[in-house]
Short mmCIF file of C-alpha atoms and ligand atoms in Angstrom, two decimals:
data_model
loop_
_atom_site.label_atom_id
_atom_site.label_comp_id
_atom_site.label_asym_id
_atom_site.label_seq_id
_atom_site.Cartn_x
_atom_site.Cartn_y
_atom_site.Cartn_z
CA MET A 1 -77.29 -108.33 71.39
CA LYS A 2 -74.31 -106.13 72.24
CA ALA A 3 -71.94 -106.04 75.21
CA THR A 4 -69.04 -103.70 75.84
CA VAL A 5 -66.12 -104.20 78.17
CA THR A 6 -63.22 -101.94 79.11
CA ALA A 7 -59.95 -103.45 80.27
CA HIS A 8 -57.14 -101.23 81.51
CA SER A 9 -53.74 -102.51 82.61
CA LYS A 10 -53.93 -100.31 85.72
CA TYR A 11 -57.44 -101.33 86.81
CA THR A 12 -56.59 -104.45 88.73
CA ILE A 13 -58.22 -106.66 91.36
CA SER A 14 -55.22 -108.53 92.68
CA GLU A 15 -52.37 -110.84 91.82
CA ILE A 16 -53.85 -114.29 91.38
CA ASP A 17 -52.53 -116.87 93.81
CA PRO A 18 -51.78 -119.87 91.52
CA ARG A 19 -53.42 -122.06 94.15
CA LEU A 20 -56.76 -120.67 92.93
CA TYR A 21 -56.62 -123.61 90.49
CA GLY A 22 -56.14 -126.35 93.07
CA SER A 23 -58.01 -129.62 93.29
CA PHE A 24 -58.86 -132.40 95.71
CA ILE A 25 -58.39 -136.15 96.12
CA GLU A 26 -60.43 -137.87 98.84
CA HIS A 27 -60.47 -141.52 99.85
CA LEU A 28 -63.91 -141.81 98.33
CA GLY A 29 -65.27 -144.07 95.61
CA ARG A 30 -62.66 -144.66 92.91
CA ALA A 31 -60.68 -141.43 93.36
CA VAL A 32 -57.72 -143.27 94.87
CA TYR A 33 -58.21 -146.97 94.09
CA THR A 34 -58.46 -147.49 90.29
CA GLY A 35 -58.25 -143.70 90.00
CA ILE A 36 -54.77 -142.45 90.77
CA TYR A 37 -53.62 -145.87 92.09
CA GLU A 38 -53.91 -149.16 90.23
CA PRO A 39 -50.81 -151.32 90.67
CA GLY A 40 -51.83 -153.85 88.01
CA HIS A 41 -52.49 -151.22 85.36
CA ALA A 42 -50.40 -151.23 82.18
CA THR A 43 -49.23 -147.67 82.87
CA ALA A 44 -48.55 -148.14 86.62
CA ASP A 45 -45.26 -146.68 87.90
CA GLU A 46 -43.07 -148.23 90.61
CA ASN A 47 -45.52 -146.92 93.27
CA GLY A 48 -48.57 -148.39 91.54
CA MET A 49 -49.70 -144.96 90.32
CA ARG A 50 -51.31 -144.72 86.89
CA ARG A 51 -49.05 -142.77 84.55
CA ASP A 52 -51.91 -142.04 82.16
CA VAL A 53 -53.70 -140.21 84.99
CA ILE A 54 -50.49 -138.44 86.03
CA GLU A 55 -50.16 -137.15 82.46
CA LEU A 56 -53.69 -135.72 82.45
CA VAL A 57 -53.22 -134.09 85.85
CA ARG A 58 -49.96 -132.55 84.64
CA GLU A 59 -51.78 -131.25 81.59
CA LEU A 60 -54.10 -129.36 83.96
CA ASN A 61 -51.11 -127.80 85.73
CA VAL A 62 -52.78 -128.39 89.12
CA PRO A 63 -50.81 -126.39 91.70
CA ILE A 64 -52.09 -127.92 94.95
CA VAL A 65 -54.14 -131.00 95.92
CA ARG A 66 -56.16 -131.28 99.12
CA TYR A 67 -56.09 -134.73 100.83
CA PRO A 68 -57.32 -137.14 102.30
CA GLY A 69 -60.84 -135.67 102.75
CA GLY A 70 -63.50 -134.42 102.84
CA ASN A 71 -65.91 -136.26 105.06
CA PHE A 72 -63.50 -139.20 105.06
CA VAL A 73 -60.93 -137.37 107.15
CA SER A 74 -63.26 -137.00 110.12
CA ALA A 75 -62.83 -140.63 111.18
CA TYR A 76 -59.45 -141.29 109.56
CA ASN A 77 -56.38 -142.58 111.36
CA TRP A 78 -53.46 -141.36 109.30
CA GLU A 79 -51.21 -143.94 111.01
CA ASP A 80 -53.18 -146.70 109.25
CA GLY A 81 -51.63 -145.59 105.97
CA ILE A 82 -47.94 -145.89 106.91
CA GLY A 83 -45.56 -148.83 107.20
CA PRO A 84 -45.47 -152.08 105.21
CA LYS A 85 -48.55 -152.32 103.02
CA GLU A 86 -49.27 -155.91 104.04
CA SER A 87 -49.66 -154.92 107.70
CA ARG A 88 -51.93 -151.94 107.13
CA PRO A 89 -55.44 -152.48 108.52
CA THR A 90 -58.67 -152.46 106.57
CA ARG A 91 -61.11 -150.06 108.24
CA LEU A 92 -64.76 -149.32 107.78
CA ASP A 93 -65.14 -145.82 106.40
CA LEU A 94 -68.18 -144.39 108.13
CA ALA A 95 -68.48 -141.34 105.89
CA TRP A 96 -69.07 -143.23 102.64
CA HIS A 97 -70.00 -146.67 103.97
CA THR A 98 -67.09 -148.41 102.29
CA SER A 99 -63.96 -150.37 103.24
CA GLU A 100 -60.62 -148.58 103.30
CA SER A 101 -57.64 -150.83 102.58
CA ASN A 102 -55.07 -148.13 103.42
CA GLN A 103 -52.85 -149.25 100.56
CA VAL A 104 -52.44 -145.57 99.81
CA GLY A 105 -51.39 -143.27 102.65
CA ILE A 106 -49.25 -140.18 103.07
CA HIS A 107 -46.09 -141.67 101.48
CA GLU A 108 -47.89 -142.81 98.34
CA PHE A 109 -49.86 -139.59 98.04
CA ALA A 110 -46.74 -137.46 98.52
CA ALA A 111 -44.91 -139.40 95.79
CA TRP A 112 -47.90 -138.93 93.50
CA CYS A 113 -47.95 -135.16 94.20
CA ALA A 114 -44.27 -135.01 93.27
CA ALA A 115 -45.06 -136.89 90.04
CA VAL A 116 -47.85 -134.44 89.09
CA ASP A 117 -45.79 -131.49 90.35
CA ALA A 118 -48.40 -130.29 92.85
CA GLU A 119 -48.11 -129.05 96.42
CA MET A 120 -49.92 -131.04 99.13
CA MET A 121 -52.71 -129.50 101.22
CA LEU A 122 -53.36 -131.85 104.13
CA ALA A 123 -56.40 -132.07 106.38
CA VAL A 124 -56.24 -133.24 109.99
CA ASN A 125 -59.02 -135.16 111.68
CA LEU A 126 -60.87 -132.91 114.13
CA GLY A 127 -63.97 -135.11 114.06
CA SER A 128 -63.22 -138.40 115.83
CA ARG A 129 -59.77 -137.21 116.95
CA GLY A 130 -58.08 -133.95 117.83
CA LEU A 131 -55.03 -131.93 118.72
CA ASP A 132 -52.72 -134.82 119.56
CA GLU A 133 -53.31 -136.65 116.30
CA ALA A 134 -52.81 -133.41 114.42
CA ARG A 135 -49.50 -132.57 116.05
CA ASN A 136 -48.19 -136.11 115.56
CA PHE A 137 -49.16 -136.09 111.90
CA LEU A 138 -47.48 -132.70 111.46
CA GLU A 139 -44.33 -133.97 113.15
CA TYR A 140 -44.35 -137.07 110.92
CA VAL A 141 -44.76 -135.01 107.76
CA ASN A 142 -42.62 -131.94 108.44
CA HIS A 143 -39.95 -132.66 111.06
CA PRO A 144 -36.49 -133.63 109.73
CA GLY A 145 -35.73 -136.31 112.35
CA GLY A 146 -34.71 -137.02 115.92
CA SER A 147 -38.23 -137.39 117.31
CA GLU A 148 -40.53 -140.39 117.56
CA TRP A 149 -42.79 -139.57 114.59
CA SER A 150 -40.17 -138.12 112.29
CA ASP A 151 -37.94 -141.14 112.92
CA LYS A 152 -40.86 -143.41 112.05
CA ARG A 153 -41.16 -141.59 108.71
CA ARG A 154 -37.46 -142.10 108.13
CA ALA A 155 -37.78 -145.77 109.02
CA ASN A 156 -40.62 -145.98 106.52
CA GLY A 157 -38.30 -144.90 103.75
CA ARG A 158 -38.55 -141.13 103.58
CA ALA A 159 -35.55 -139.31 105.03
CA GLU A 160 -36.50 -135.76 104.06
CA PRO A 161 -39.55 -134.07 105.54
CA TRP A 162 -42.18 -133.03 103.01
CA ASN A 163 -42.55 -129.52 104.45
CA VAL A 164 -46.25 -129.23 103.75
CA LYS A 165 -47.32 -125.61 104.21
CA VAL A 166 -51.13 -125.65 103.98
CA TRP A 167 -53.16 -127.57 106.60
CA CYS A 168 -56.94 -127.81 106.96
CA LEU A 169 -58.26 -127.93 110.52
CA GLY A 170 -60.89 -130.63 109.92
CA ASN A 171 -63.65 -130.67 107.32
CA GLU A 172 -67.20 -129.28 107.27
CA MET A 173 -67.46 -129.41 111.04
CA ASP A 174 -70.81 -127.55 110.96
CA GLY A 175 -72.47 -130.45 109.11
CA PRO A 176 -74.64 -132.82 111.19
CA TRP A 177 -73.51 -135.59 108.79
CA GLN A 178 -69.90 -135.11 109.81
CA ILE A 179 -68.39 -137.72 112.14
CA GLY A 180 -67.66 -135.70 115.27
CA HIS A 181 -69.85 -132.74 114.21
CA LYS A 182 -69.52 -129.80 116.59
CA THR A 183 -71.18 -126.54 117.46
CA ALA A 184 -69.38 -123.39 116.33
CA ASP A 185 -68.08 -122.76 119.85
CA GLU A 186 -66.88 -126.34 120.33
CA TYR A 187 -65.16 -126.38 116.98
CA GLY A 188 -63.79 -122.85 117.32
CA ARG A 189 -62.10 -123.72 120.61
CA LEU A 190 -60.67 -126.97 119.28
CA ALA A 191 -59.49 -125.37 116.03
CA HIS A 192 -57.87 -122.54 117.96
CA GLU A 193 -55.98 -124.87 120.30
CA THR A 194 -54.95 -127.15 117.44
CA ALA A 195 -53.75 -124.19 115.39
CA LYS A 196 -51.81 -122.90 118.39
CA ALA A 197 -50.07 -126.26 118.82
CA MET A 198 -49.31 -126.51 115.11
CA ARG A 199 -47.90 -122.97 115.11
CA ALA A 200 -45.77 -123.82 118.13
CA PHE A 201 -44.11 -126.34 115.85
CA ASP A 202 -43.86 -123.99 112.86
CA ASN A 203 -45.23 -120.48 112.84
CA SER A 204 -45.01 -120.23 109.06
CA LEU A 205 -47.69 -122.85 108.39
CA GLU A 206 -50.79 -121.72 106.49
CA LEU A 207 -53.86 -122.89 108.39
CA VAL A 208 -57.40 -123.22 107.08
CA VAL A 209 -60.30 -123.16 109.51
CA CYS A 210 -63.69 -124.63 108.51
CA GLY A 211 -66.39 -122.23 107.46
CA SER A 212 -69.91 -123.42 106.69
CA SER A 213 -70.46 -126.41 104.41
CA ASN A 214 -72.57 -124.20 102.18
CA ALA A 215 -74.48 -120.94 102.28
CA HIS A 216 -77.78 -122.72 103.05
CA MET A 217 -76.71 -124.18 106.37
CA PRO A 218 -78.96 -122.92 109.20
CA THR A 219 -75.92 -121.75 111.15
CA TYR A 220 -74.49 -119.73 108.23
CA PRO A 221 -73.04 -117.03 108.54
CA GLU A 222 -73.09 -116.95 112.34
CA TRP A 223 -70.82 -120.01 112.21
CA GLU A 224 -68.12 -118.01 110.43
CA ALA A 225 -68.35 -115.17 112.95
CA THR A 226 -68.15 -117.49 115.97
CA VAL A 227 -65.37 -119.66 114.58
CA LEU A 228 -63.31 -116.63 113.57
CA GLU A 229 -63.91 -115.07 117.01
CA HIS A 230 -62.07 -118.08 118.41
CA THR A 231 -59.41 -118.51 115.76
CA TYR A 232 -58.80 -115.23 113.91
CA ASN A 233 -55.27 -114.62 115.10
CA GLU A 234 -54.15 -118.21 114.54
CA VAL A 235 -55.45 -118.95 111.04
CA ASP A 236 -54.83 -117.71 107.52
CA TYR A 237 -57.91 -118.88 105.64
CA ILE A 238 -61.52 -119.81 106.22
CA SER A 239 -62.91 -122.53 103.97
CA LEU A 240 -66.04 -122.27 101.83
CA HIS A 241 -67.70 -125.09 99.90
CA MET A 242 -70.37 -124.97 97.21
CA TYR A 243 -71.84 -127.53 94.82
CA PHE A 244 -74.08 -126.69 91.87
CA GLU A 245 -77.02 -128.62 90.45
CA ASN A 246 -79.66 -128.27 87.78
CA ARG A 247 -82.28 -130.82 88.72
CA ALA A 248 -84.99 -128.40 87.54
CA LYS A 249 -83.45 -128.48 84.06
CA ASN A 250 -83.57 -124.70 83.81
CA THR A 251 -80.38 -123.58 82.10
CA ALA A 252 -80.88 -119.85 82.60
CA ASN A 253 -81.40 -120.25 86.36
CA TYR A 254 -78.62 -122.80 86.64
CA LEU A 255 -76.09 -120.49 85.02
CA ALA A 256 -77.18 -117.67 87.32
CA ARG A 257 -75.95 -119.54 90.38
CA SER A 258 -72.46 -118.12 90.09
CA ILE A 259 -74.07 -114.88 91.31
CA GLU A 260 -74.99 -116.75 94.51
CA LEU A 261 -71.39 -117.90 94.67
CA ASP A 262 -70.27 -114.30 94.38
CA ASN A 263 -72.67 -113.23 97.15
CA TYR A 264 -71.43 -116.06 99.35
CA ILE A 265 -67.82 -114.88 98.91
CA ARG A 266 -68.80 -111.25 99.58
CA THR A 267 -70.69 -112.20 102.74
CA VAL A 268 -67.84 -114.22 104.19
CA ALA A 269 -65.38 -111.47 103.24
CA GLY A 270 -67.66 -109.13 105.22
CA VAL A 271 -67.62 -111.43 108.25
CA ILE A 272 -63.83 -111.60 108.07
CA ALA A 273 -63.66 -107.79 107.95
CA TYR A 274 -66.05 -107.54 110.91
CA ILE A 275 -64.01 -109.88 113.10
CA LYS A 276 -60.76 -108.23 112.03
CA ALA A 277 -62.12 -104.87 113.16
CA LYS A 278 -63.58 -106.32 116.34
CA LYS A 279 -60.24 -107.82 117.28
CA ARG A 280 -58.36 -104.64 116.29
CA SER A 281 -56.20 -107.00 114.26
CA SER A 282 -53.77 -105.90 111.56
CA LYS A 283 -53.61 -109.37 110.09
CA ASP A 284 -55.69 -110.61 107.14
CA VAL A 285 -57.60 -113.84 106.78
CA PHE A 286 -58.45 -114.97 103.25
CA ILE A 287 -60.83 -117.49 101.71
CA SER A 288 -59.90 -121.04 100.79
CA PHE A 289 -62.75 -122.21 98.54
CA ASP A 290 -61.56 -125.74 98.94
CA GLU A 291 -64.54 -127.64 97.52
CA TRP A 292 -66.52 -126.53 94.49
CA ASN A 293 -68.02 -128.22 91.45
CA VAL A 294 -71.21 -129.37 89.81
CA TRP A 295 -72.55 -132.35 91.74
CA TYR A 296 -75.97 -133.86 91.13
CA HIS A 297 -75.94 -136.19 88.12
CA SER A 298 -74.92 -139.22 90.20
CA LYS A 299 -76.98 -138.61 93.34
CA GLU A 300 -79.93 -140.95 92.57
CA ARG A 301 -77.55 -143.70 91.43
CA ASP A 302 -75.54 -143.51 94.66
CA LYS A 303 -78.41 -143.61 97.13
CA ALA A 304 -78.40 -147.36 97.83
CA THR A 305 -74.63 -147.59 98.26
CA LEU A 306 -74.50 -144.60 100.58
CA ALA A 307 -77.36 -146.04 102.64
CA GLY A 308 -75.26 -149.15 103.14
CA ALA A 309 -77.50 -151.39 101.02
CA HIS A 310 -74.44 -152.92 99.36
CA GLY A 311 -72.49 -153.63 102.53
CA TRP A 312 -68.98 -152.18 102.81
CA PRO A 313 -67.57 -152.32 99.27
CA HIS A 314 -63.97 -151.34 98.57
CA ALA A 315 -63.70 -148.44 96.10
CA PRO A 316 -67.17 -148.67 94.55
CA ALA A 317 -68.16 -146.22 91.82
CA LEU A 318 -69.54 -143.26 93.80
CA LEU A 319 -70.21 -139.64 92.87
CA GLU A 320 -69.33 -140.42 89.25
CA ASP A 321 -71.16 -137.50 87.69
CA ASP A 322 -71.31 -137.60 83.89
CA TYR A 323 -70.76 -133.97 83.01
CA ASN A 324 -72.59 -132.48 80.07
CA PHE A 325 -71.96 -129.45 77.94
CA GLU A 326 -74.09 -127.18 80.14
CA ASP A 327 -71.68 -127.93 83.00
CA VAL A 328 -68.81 -126.53 80.93
CA LEU A 329 -70.56 -123.17 81.04
CA GLN A 330 -71.23 -123.44 84.77
CA VAL A 331 -67.61 -124.30 85.55
CA GLY A 332 -66.53 -121.42 83.30
CA CYS A 333 -68.74 -118.99 85.28
CA ILE A 334 -67.48 -120.36 88.61
CA LEU A 335 -63.84 -119.91 87.60
CA ASN A 336 -64.60 -116.38 86.36
CA THR A 337 -66.08 -115.62 89.79
CA PHE A 338 -62.93 -116.79 91.54
CA ILE A 339 -60.72 -114.71 89.23
CA ASN A 340 -62.93 -111.68 89.82
CA ARG A 341 -62.65 -112.24 93.60
CA ALA A 342 -58.93 -113.03 93.58
CA ASP A 343 -58.40 -110.31 96.19
CA VAL A 344 -60.10 -112.46 98.84
CA VAL A 345 -60.10 -116.00 97.41
CA LYS A 346 -56.52 -117.25 97.45
CA ILE A 347 -56.99 -121.00 97.34
CA ALA A 348 -59.74 -122.93 95.56
CA CYS A 349 -60.02 -126.66 94.96
CA LEU A 350 -62.07 -128.24 92.22
CA ALA A 351 -63.75 -131.15 94.01
CA GLN A 352 -62.59 -133.53 92.95
CA LEU A 353 -59.90 -134.56 90.46
CA VAL A 354 -60.26 -138.21 89.43
CA ASN A 355 -63.46 -140.31 89.06
CA VAL A 356 -65.31 -138.66 91.96
CA ILE A 357 -67.16 -135.57 90.59
CA ALA A 358 -64.12 -135.18 88.44
CA PRO A 359 -62.70 -133.80 85.21
CA ILE A 360 -60.63 -136.99 84.75
CA MET A 361 -62.17 -140.45 84.56
CA THR A 362 -60.60 -143.88 84.39
CA VAL A 363 -61.64 -147.32 83.25
CA PRO A 364 -60.15 -149.95 85.60
CA GLY A 365 -57.54 -151.72 83.51
CA GLY A 366 -58.39 -149.36 80.65
CA GLN A 367 -57.95 -145.78 79.51
CA ALA A 368 -58.14 -142.44 81.28
CA TRP A 369 -60.23 -139.75 79.61
CA ARG A 370 -61.37 -136.13 79.90
CA GLN A 371 -64.89 -135.12 80.94
CA THR A 372 -66.42 -131.98 79.43
CA ILE A 373 -65.51 -129.84 82.47
CA PHE A 374 -61.84 -130.69 82.02
CA TYR A 375 -61.57 -127.93 79.43
CA PRO A 376 -62.69 -124.73 81.21
CA TYR A 377 -60.59 -125.83 84.19
CA PHE A 378 -57.65 -126.44 81.86
CA PHE A 379 -57.92 -123.01 80.22
CA ALA A 380 -58.20 -121.14 83.53
CA SER A 381 -55.43 -123.10 85.24
CA VAL A 382 -52.98 -122.93 82.36
CA TYR A 383 -53.66 -119.40 81.11
CA GLY A 384 -55.23 -117.70 84.14
CA ARG A 385 -52.02 -116.86 86.02
CA GLY A 386 -51.04 -113.24 86.58
CA THR A 387 -53.08 -110.23 87.67
CA ALA A 388 -56.86 -110.28 87.66
CA LEU A 389 -58.20 -107.20 85.87
CA LYS A 390 -61.11 -105.14 87.09
CA LEU A 391 -63.28 -104.94 83.99
CA HIS A 392 -66.01 -102.44 83.30
CA VAL A 393 -68.82 -104.53 81.81
CA GLU A 394 -72.00 -103.38 80.12
CA SER A 395 -74.20 -106.24 79.00
CA PRO A 396 -77.90 -106.97 78.63
CA SER A 397 -79.27 -109.06 81.46
CA TYR A 398 -82.20 -111.28 82.45
CA PRO A 399 -84.13 -111.52 85.71
CA VAL A 400 -83.84 -114.60 87.94
CA ASP A 401 -86.09 -115.13 90.96
CA GLY A 402 -84.22 -114.79 94.22
CA ILE A 403 -81.05 -113.57 92.50
CA GLY A 404 -81.96 -110.45 90.52
CA GLU A 405 -80.60 -109.28 87.17
CA VAL A 406 -78.03 -111.62 85.66
CA SER A 407 -75.72 -110.43 82.89
CA TYR A 408 -75.74 -112.53 79.71
CA LEU A 409 -72.03 -111.92 79.49
CA ASP A 410 -69.87 -113.55 82.13
CA ILE A 411 -66.25 -112.54 81.81
CA SER A 412 -62.92 -112.34 83.59
CA ALA A 413 -59.50 -111.24 82.42
CA VAL A 414 -55.94 -111.93 83.48
CA HIS A 415 -52.88 -109.86 82.61
CA ASP A 416 -49.46 -111.44 82.76
CA ALA A 417 -47.12 -108.45 82.54
CA GLY A 418 -44.02 -110.68 82.36
CA LYS A 419 -45.27 -112.72 79.42
CA ARG A 420 -47.13 -109.68 78.01
CA THR A 421 -50.40 -111.56 77.61
CA VAL A 422 -53.98 -110.54 78.29
CA THR A 423 -56.43 -113.43 78.48
CA PHE A 424 -60.22 -113.23 78.52
CA PHE A 425 -62.45 -116.05 79.76
CA ILE A 426 -65.95 -115.55 78.39
CA VAL A 427 -69.34 -117.24 78.76
CA ASN A 428 -72.47 -116.24 76.86
CA ARG A 429 -75.41 -117.27 79.03
CA HIS A 430 -77.98 -116.49 76.35
CA GLY A 431 -79.78 -119.54 74.97
CA THR A 432 -80.29 -118.31 71.42
CA GLU A 433 -78.55 -115.02 70.72
CA THR A 434 -74.99 -114.25 69.76
CA LEU A 435 -73.30 -111.62 71.91
CA ASP A 436 -71.52 -108.96 69.86
CA LEU A 437 -68.67 -108.32 72.24
CA ASN A 438 -66.57 -105.21 72.02
CA ILE A 439 -63.58 -104.85 74.33
CA ARG A 440 -61.62 -101.59 74.70
CA LEU A 441 -58.02 -102.38 75.58
CA GLU A 442 -56.09 -99.66 77.34
CA GLY A 443 -52.56 -99.47 78.67
CA PHE A 444 -51.33 -102.78 77.23
CA GLY A 445 -49.52 -101.46 74.13
CA ALA A 446 -49.96 -103.16 70.78
CA LEU A 447 -51.55 -106.60 71.03
CA THR A 448 -51.99 -109.43 68.57
CA LEU A 449 -54.24 -112.46 68.73
CA ALA A 450 -52.34 -115.41 70.22
CA GLU A 451 -55.10 -117.94 70.79
CA ASP A 452 -58.84 -118.21 70.44
CA GLN A 453 -60.52 -121.39 71.77
CA VAL A 454 -64.23 -122.10 71.81
CA LEU A 455 -66.33 -124.70 73.57
CA ALA A 456 -69.77 -124.92 72.03
CA HIS A 457 -72.24 -127.68 71.21
CA SER A 458 -75.71 -127.91 69.71
CA ASP A 459 -76.82 -130.23 72.54
CA ILE A 460 -76.33 -128.94 76.10
CA ASN A 461 -76.92 -132.47 77.44
CA VAL A 462 -74.12 -134.11 75.47
CA THR A 463 -71.47 -135.86 77.57
CA ASN A 464 -68.05 -137.31 76.87
CA THR A 465 -67.89 -141.02 77.65
CA ALA A 466 -65.22 -143.71 77.85
CA GLU A 467 -66.36 -144.93 74.43
CA SER A 468 -66.69 -141.44 72.89
CA PRO A 469 -64.40 -139.18 74.89
CA ASN A 470 -64.17 -136.41 72.30
CA LYS A 471 -67.73 -135.27 71.77
CA VAL A 472 -66.99 -132.04 73.62
CA VAL A 473 -63.54 -130.68 72.84
CA PRO A 474 -62.31 -127.14 72.23
CA ARG A 475 -62.00 -125.89 68.70
CA GLU A 476 -60.38 -122.78 67.30
CA GLY A 477 -62.56 -119.71 67.36
CA GLU A 478 -62.93 -117.42 64.41
CA GLY A 479 -63.90 -113.87 63.54
CA VAL A 480 -61.93 -111.98 66.22
CA GLU A 481 -61.11 -108.49 64.99
CA LEU A 482 -58.37 -106.55 66.67
CA SER A 483 -57.54 -102.98 65.74
CA ASP A 484 -56.89 -99.59 67.36
CA GLY A 485 -57.05 -100.98 70.89
CA ARG A 486 -60.39 -102.66 70.29
CA LEU A 487 -61.30 -106.30 70.15
CA ALA A 488 -64.55 -107.40 68.55
CA ALA A 489 -65.89 -110.94 68.55
CA GLY A 490 -69.23 -112.67 68.16
CA ILE A 491 -69.75 -114.97 71.14
CA GLN A 492 -72.20 -117.64 70.11
CA PRO A 493 -75.16 -118.58 72.34
CA LEU A 494 -74.36 -120.86 75.29
CA SER A 495 -70.65 -120.99 74.60
CA TYR A 496 -67.38 -120.71 76.48
CA ARG A 497 -64.46 -118.87 74.92
CA MET A 498 -60.88 -118.10 75.79
CA ILE A 499 -59.23 -115.30 73.84
CA ARG A 500 -55.57 -114.65 74.54
CA LEU A 501 -53.73 -111.60 73.30
CA GLN A 502 -49.99 -111.18 73.10
CA GLY A 503 -48.01 -107.93 73.42
O1 AHR C 1 -66.52 -133.79 97.80
C1 AHR C 1 -67.49 -134.67 98.29
C2 AHR C 1 -67.88 -134.34 99.73
O2 AHR C 1 -68.59 -133.13 99.75
C3 AHR C 1 -66.76 -134.11 100.71
O3 AHR C 1 -66.29 -135.29 101.27
C4 AHR C 1 -67.41 -133.26 101.76
O4 AHR C 1 -66.49 -132.43 102.41
C5 AHR C 1 -68.48 -132.51 101.02
O5 AHR C 1 -69.70 -132.56 101.66
#
């Protein structure tokens, strides 16, 4: 099976916003407690944060982390998480039916973000609360001092404001499950007024308004149109969320779902363009794909806890998907889609980062380890910075019901002109056949092979575990031929590959 690709230094999609490789920490399950925070742990720092987790997050070079939810934020009082830890209240978290001890709040999270070298992306509660809570939180976080909330921050030990730029106006407000769920008009009005108030404080903030929770919501895509009608001139991004599952155990169909993702992005980009034209606006709104991942392996296991059958446990194991090798390919295809849509998708957050549908897992009191999906995320985040290239791709394809023809070759490429690198991220969706890949390279000058990494396994169901964390790890690829502006490589069936060339 043969595929040919042409890459030209001048055929570009867009500069990639580094925040395309963001992630997400929610007060959910063990993401925070025994995830990033475990004061008694052997590696805990002075703030009780696990250094072993910090190291793994730093390895991923995560540029931005969304916090504190998710569904959690829609009934969250941010004030519960400030002040002396011993006087912070325990609250019932209605989103996940658990108890929240509030031992981690904005100060602890901000210190952790500094330790992992990531920007904060904060969400305000527009479910059970509203504009007033949002403006107070903003004042607490970003105002230097001399006002009630900023002086409280100073009294709580942080003199400098954190100057957080990116703020989410609520979470999944179209979802009937959301505490304080609203219609598109109700939410659009509230989001507009909240954005206006936040901009009155600082016009340079980057504000994210909620789009649909997924492309199968009955109100999609009318929700986007209505919400943007209300908010277009006050916001910078609209959020999209999508989770992937393969309950049917059909690999070919599962790996085709990134085409649905692509259609979802195109549709919302179309709605944005429509509202922009309707408003005669010269300003652009982009997409913040601030929740995406595979999520289904843990759903049966979690049912009883989420139904409240176990009472109100503190930090129970929830949404702890055990990712298999097949998910490596899916995550590779998803990241390729974001790179190929880097002109409209500026922020994206892998949901989530630690323990909860996460690339990083921890054992309480024990080690931290990498799930299978850690690796495609690692390669894209570390090597996928620069300019996304518009590739010409010719590949055999297969038909999928409801989607159409799906290319066996899934590919994206990033050119870093400063470092003189060209990096290809490649997935072969074919179950049995090697893809003889031929890439014509034009306009890059002479290139040599800098790195070739492969993720492949004979068993698509294999998982890494705490006991055997290295069943799926990258290995060096072989057989790349590079001559006369052509690259040739055999991409083995159901494999992920990163090939990086150096000028
Ligand atoms: O990431 C898990 C949950 O998925 C989030 O809390 C919510 O926003 C989404 O439905």
